[in-house]
């Protein structure tokens, strides 16, 4: 029986959804705005309308369930709790609302966990039982898979690598604490480092000092053109990430660490330093055993596939 599922990725600005088959083919997909709805209820109404159009197209009777990836979404409770990047405050019973709107079973998890499940089901981690997925976007998200299962922890919040303290007493993080990994190793983090360096050192020799609005993409571009400071920025970012990953390897002994998201597009410019500093800090028994890989799933599809994989 050719069952289908609906995968939904709810982001801070946009929501993407698609109908996915067993092999990981997205049969049809749509996007909508997450913002601009007065309440979460009007958002769910709009989402249900979009979903019904897709399901009608693919065959409503084939629909086996719905998987949703969203920031701060909890697999166990079915709730989104205090998501700083979403327009709704407090605790939202997301799974229940979508179940009532679509009359299908609904499973939810946070976006990084969904990406890890997507990689395991359809992507680079296919067949792997022990790996860490690291998403390097605005923040740093992670999903830890051990013994073939995603680690949820006792209440569903396991695997917050972005808020492991990488630098004691370091930068202030959005979570209110200091020195979290994501304040250094993320698209936002590398830009923060660049701006700090410009303020402290001037860096007139760098292409970056002439830019009014440095982005991770402009740092990448400068590094590709051989800009010494841009290369040093990748080295510094890779050092902090690599050192922290060396610690993580000691906990779950993964076969691979898979990178996903905006900053990972820098490829070897970032992965090279990460590998160097991770290896230099690994316990001997782990050395030269952990593969560092980039996700092969197209960005636009990965989030939908991850959410869909959850539904199976
Ligand atoms: Zn933090």
XYZ file of C-alpha atoms and ligand atoms in Angstrom:
313
model
C 0.000 0.000 0.000
C 1.505 3.291 -1.090
C 0.975 5.281 2.079
C 1.927 8.944 2.262
C 2.687 11.318 5.107
C 2.629 15.074 5.495
C 5.836 16.727 6.700
C 5.617 20.271 8.059
C 8.517 22.515 9.012
C 7.489 25.553 11.023
C 10.143 28.259 11.052
C 10.233 31.748 12.476
C 9.214 33.397 9.212
C 8.072 30.629 6.869
C 6.343 27.270 7.101
C 7.037 24.614 4.486
C 4.996 21.470 4.004
C 5.106 18.537 1.655
C 3.577 15.138 1.047
C 6.263 12.465 1.147
C 6.307 8.809 0.147
C 8.242 5.917 1.722
C 11.286 6.473 -0.464
C 11.621 10.119 0.514
C 10.194 11.669 -2.610
C 8.320 14.892 -2.006
C 5.220 14.444 -4.130
C 3.842 17.965 -3.716
C 4.838 20.897 -1.521
C 3.763 24.394 -0.522
C 5.056 27.189 1.640
C 3.199 29.761 3.700
C 4.049 32.578 6.053
C 4.344 31.770 9.768
C 3.842 35.395 10.709
C 0.882 37.674 10.024
C -1.725 35.546 11.811
C -3.397 37.151 14.834
C -3.309 34.046 16.991
C -1.920 30.536 16.816
C -5.494 29.390 16.075
C -5.731 31.475 12.919
C -2.300 30.145 11.926
C -3.546 26.561 12.360
C -6.667 27.384 10.293
C -4.487 28.687 7.467
C -2.116 25.726 7.782
C -5.016 23.245 7.648
C -6.345 24.895 4.481
C -2.955 24.618 2.774
C -2.532 21.019 3.957
C -5.978 19.997 2.678
C -5.115 21.337 -0.792
C -1.964 19.184 -0.835
C -3.704 16.101 0.524
C -6.557 16.407 -1.966
C -3.973 16.524 -4.728
C -2.047 13.480 -3.462
C -5.064 11.429 -2.373
C -6.600 12.013 1.064
C -7.222 8.276 1.603
C -3.489 7.500 1.379
C -2.540 9.857 4.223
C -0.947 7.963 7.111
C -0.056 10.809 9.462
C 1.637 14.129 10.029
C 5.123 14.960 11.295
C 6.068 18.478 12.376
C 9.446 20.019 13.102
C 9.381 23.344 14.960
C 11.636 25.299 17.318
C 11.282 24.147 20.952
C 8.765 21.459 19.976
C 8.587 18.608 22.459
C 8.107 15.056 21.165
C 6.637 13.816 24.458
C 4.173 16.564 25.310
C 3.258 17.578 21.758
C 3.760 21.193 22.818
C 5.887 24.099 21.698
C 7.242 25.703 24.837
C 8.454 29.312 24.921
C 9.958 29.398 21.432
C 11.879 32.675 21.154
C 11.775 32.677 17.336
C 8.046 32.053 16.885
C 5.304 34.692 17.024
C 3.282 32.924 19.798
C 4.090 33.156 23.475
C 3.927 30.553 26.207
C 3.044 26.899 25.733
C 1.178 25.898 22.546
C -0.454 22.419 22.311
C 0.593 22.173 18.660
C 0.123 18.419 18.074
C -3.391 18.502 19.530
C -4.426 21.547 17.472
C -3.170 20.056 14.203
C -4.681 16.639 15.001
C -8.087 18.259 15.552
C -7.769 20.328 12.382
C -6.654 17.531 10.040
C -8.068 14.400 11.740
C -4.741 12.601 11.392
C -2.183 11.354 13.908
C 0.474 14.019 14.581
C 4.021 13.717 15.944
C 6.211 16.757 16.612
C 9.821 17.362 17.551
C 12.267 20.232 17.482
C 13.693 21.240 14.105
C 17.223 19.919 14.696
C 15.894 16.545 15.866
C 13.674 16.386 12.792
C 16.724 17.091 10.624
C 18.596 14.230 12.350
C 15.716 11.827 11.700
C 15.581 13.037 8.086
C 19.313 12.374 7.633
C 18.929 8.936 9.168
C 15.929 8.006 7.019
C 16.788 9.623 3.697
C 20.194 11.320 3.837
C 23.903 11.045 4.623
C 23.270 9.119 7.849
C 21.257 6.364 6.166
C 22.292 3.120 7.814
C 24.223 4.839 10.630
C 23.331 4.035 14.218
C 25.534 6.557 15.986
C 25.950 10.083 14.720
C 25.514 13.708 15.698
C 23.714 16.166 13.454
C 24.756 19.792 13.886
C 22.763 22.575 12.226
C 24.705 25.797 11.788
C 22.201 28.528 11.054
C 21.125 31.578 13.016
C 21.758 29.423 16.067
C 23.314 25.996 16.533
C 20.944 23.057 16.816
C 21.752 19.394 17.266
C 20.319 15.920 17.264
C 22.183 13.025 18.878
C 21.502 9.535 17.591
C 22.882 6.648 19.651
C 22.227 2.929 19.156
C 19.954 3.803 16.251
C 17.687 6.074 18.269
C 17.364 9.784 18.642
C 18.131 10.767 22.227
C 15.170 12.654 23.704
C 16.132 12.505 27.368
C 13.620 12.096 30.182
C 11.489 15.096 29.199
C 12.274 15.556 25.516
C 14.883 18.306 25.679
C 18.098 16.308 25.179
C 20.798 17.380 22.722
C 21.141 21.131 23.148
C 24.712 21.342 21.893
C 24.253 25.024 21.048
C 23.997 25.785 24.753
C 26.965 23.778 25.915
C 29.350 26.336 27.385
C 32.313 26.470 25.025
C 34.019 29.511 26.568
C 33.637 30.016 30.329
C 32.503 33.558 31.032
C 32.306 34.191 27.280
C 29.709 35.994 25.179
C 26.207 36.606 26.424
C 23.776 34.155 24.850
C 20.089 34.602 24.030
C 19.371 32.014 26.744
C 20.707 34.458 29.348
C 23.925 32.577 30.120
C 27.486 33.216 28.965
C 29.813 31.457 26.511
C 27.332 29.099 24.809
C 28.701 27.367 21.707
C 26.117 28.957 19.403
C 27.313 32.462 20.231
C 30.575 31.501 18.434
C 29.787 28.623 16.081
C 26.793 29.659 13.985
C 26.145 32.067 11.121
C 25.412 34.737 13.738
C 28.427 33.749 15.845
C 31.040 34.140 13.117
C 29.605 37.576 12.250
C 29.821 38.529 15.928
C 33.481 37.505 15.957
C 34.165 39.548 12.809
C 32.542 42.665 14.272
C 34.434 42.235 17.553
C 37.746 41.924 15.734
C 37.079 44.987 13.598
C 36.289 47.017 16.711
C 39.357 45.759 18.567
C 41.935 45.590 15.811
C 40.659 47.749 12.978
C 41.632 45.101 10.439
C 42.153 47.666 7.651
C 43.998 45.021 5.655
C 40.809 42.950 5.319
C 38.069 43.266 2.708
C 35.633 42.883 5.592
C 36.577 46.165 7.265
C 35.094 47.994 4.260
C 31.704 46.302 4.592
C 28.895 48.000 6.506
C 26.951 44.850 7.033
C 29.080 41.733 7.394
C 27.237 38.438 6.918
C 28.410 34.832 7.117
C 28.068 34.758 3.307
C 30.328 37.801 2.886
C 32.934 36.248 5.218
C 32.764 33.069 3.123
C 33.224 35.090 -0.061
C 36.190 36.994 1.377
C 37.791 33.733 2.530
C 37.367 32.257 -0.942
C 39.222 35.287 -2.285
C 42.079 34.552 0.086
C 41.341 37.290 2.645
C 43.591 36.458 5.595
C 41.214 37.749 8.246
C 38.259 35.858 6.804
C 40.337 32.663 6.811
C 41.339 33.376 10.399
C 37.647 33.808 11.279
C 36.922 30.321 9.971
C 39.924 28.964 11.840
C 38.775 30.559 15.117
C 35.166 29.406 14.673
C 36.352 25.928 13.705
C 38.600 25.811 16.771
C 35.804 26.486 19.235
C 33.458 24.079 17.455
C 36.112 21.374 17.016
C 37.204 21.504 20.654
C 33.620 21.188 21.859
C 32.887 18.348 19.439
C 35.912 16.474 20.784
C 34.157 16.506 24.164
C 30.884 15.332 22.619
C 32.647 12.419 20.894
C 33.731 11.210 24.325
C 30.078 10.911 25.334
C 28.358 9.136 22.417
C 31.323 7.838 20.338
C 29.678 8.668 17.000
C 30.609 7.214 13.627
C 30.076 10.633 12.039
C 29.208 14.235 12.724
C 27.008 15.685 9.988
C 26.755 19.421 9.374
C 23.719 21.120 7.980
C 22.520 24.673 7.440
C 23.817 28.043 6.216
C 27.325 28.144 7.671
C 28.063 24.531 6.645
C 27.880 25.737 3.034
C 31.448 26.971 3.633
C 32.495 23.318 3.346
C 36.212 22.641 3.898
C 36.867 26.278 4.861
C 35.041 25.461 8.081
C 35.251 21.659 8.263
C 39.042 21.743 7.777
C 39.693 23.724 10.992
C 36.953 21.793 12.843
C 38.690 18.523 11.936
C 42.129 19.847 12.910
C 41.087 21.073 16.359
C 38.742 18.194 17.064
C 41.407 15.598 16.265
C 43.989 17.509 18.338
C 41.676 17.287 21.341
C 40.319 13.767 20.961
C 41.170 11.004 23.334
C 43.494 8.565 21.545
C 40.856 5.822 21.247
C 38.683 8.091 19.072
C 41.345 9.564 16.815
C 40.841 9.325 13.024
C 37.587 7.441 13.485
C 34.926 10.134 13.375
C 33.902 11.252 9.892
C 32.946 14.907 9.447
C 30.372 15.171 6.670
C 28.049 17.744 5.156
C 24.393 16.986 4.599
C 23.582 15.980 1.055
C 19.882 16.804 1.355
C 18.823 19.990 -0.412
C 18.098 22.695 2.168
C 14.538 23.308 1.073
C 13.673 19.621 1.237
C 15.563 18.472 4.310
C 13.237 20.059 6.840
C 10.129 18.611 5.182
C 11.762 15.184 4.850
C 12.838 15.237 8.477
C 9.353 16.069 9.670
C 7.891 13.435 7.326
C 10.317 10.800 8.596
C 9.011 11.481 12.092
C 5.488 10.658 10.942
C 6.458 7.130 9.836
Zn 22.793 29.723 25.459
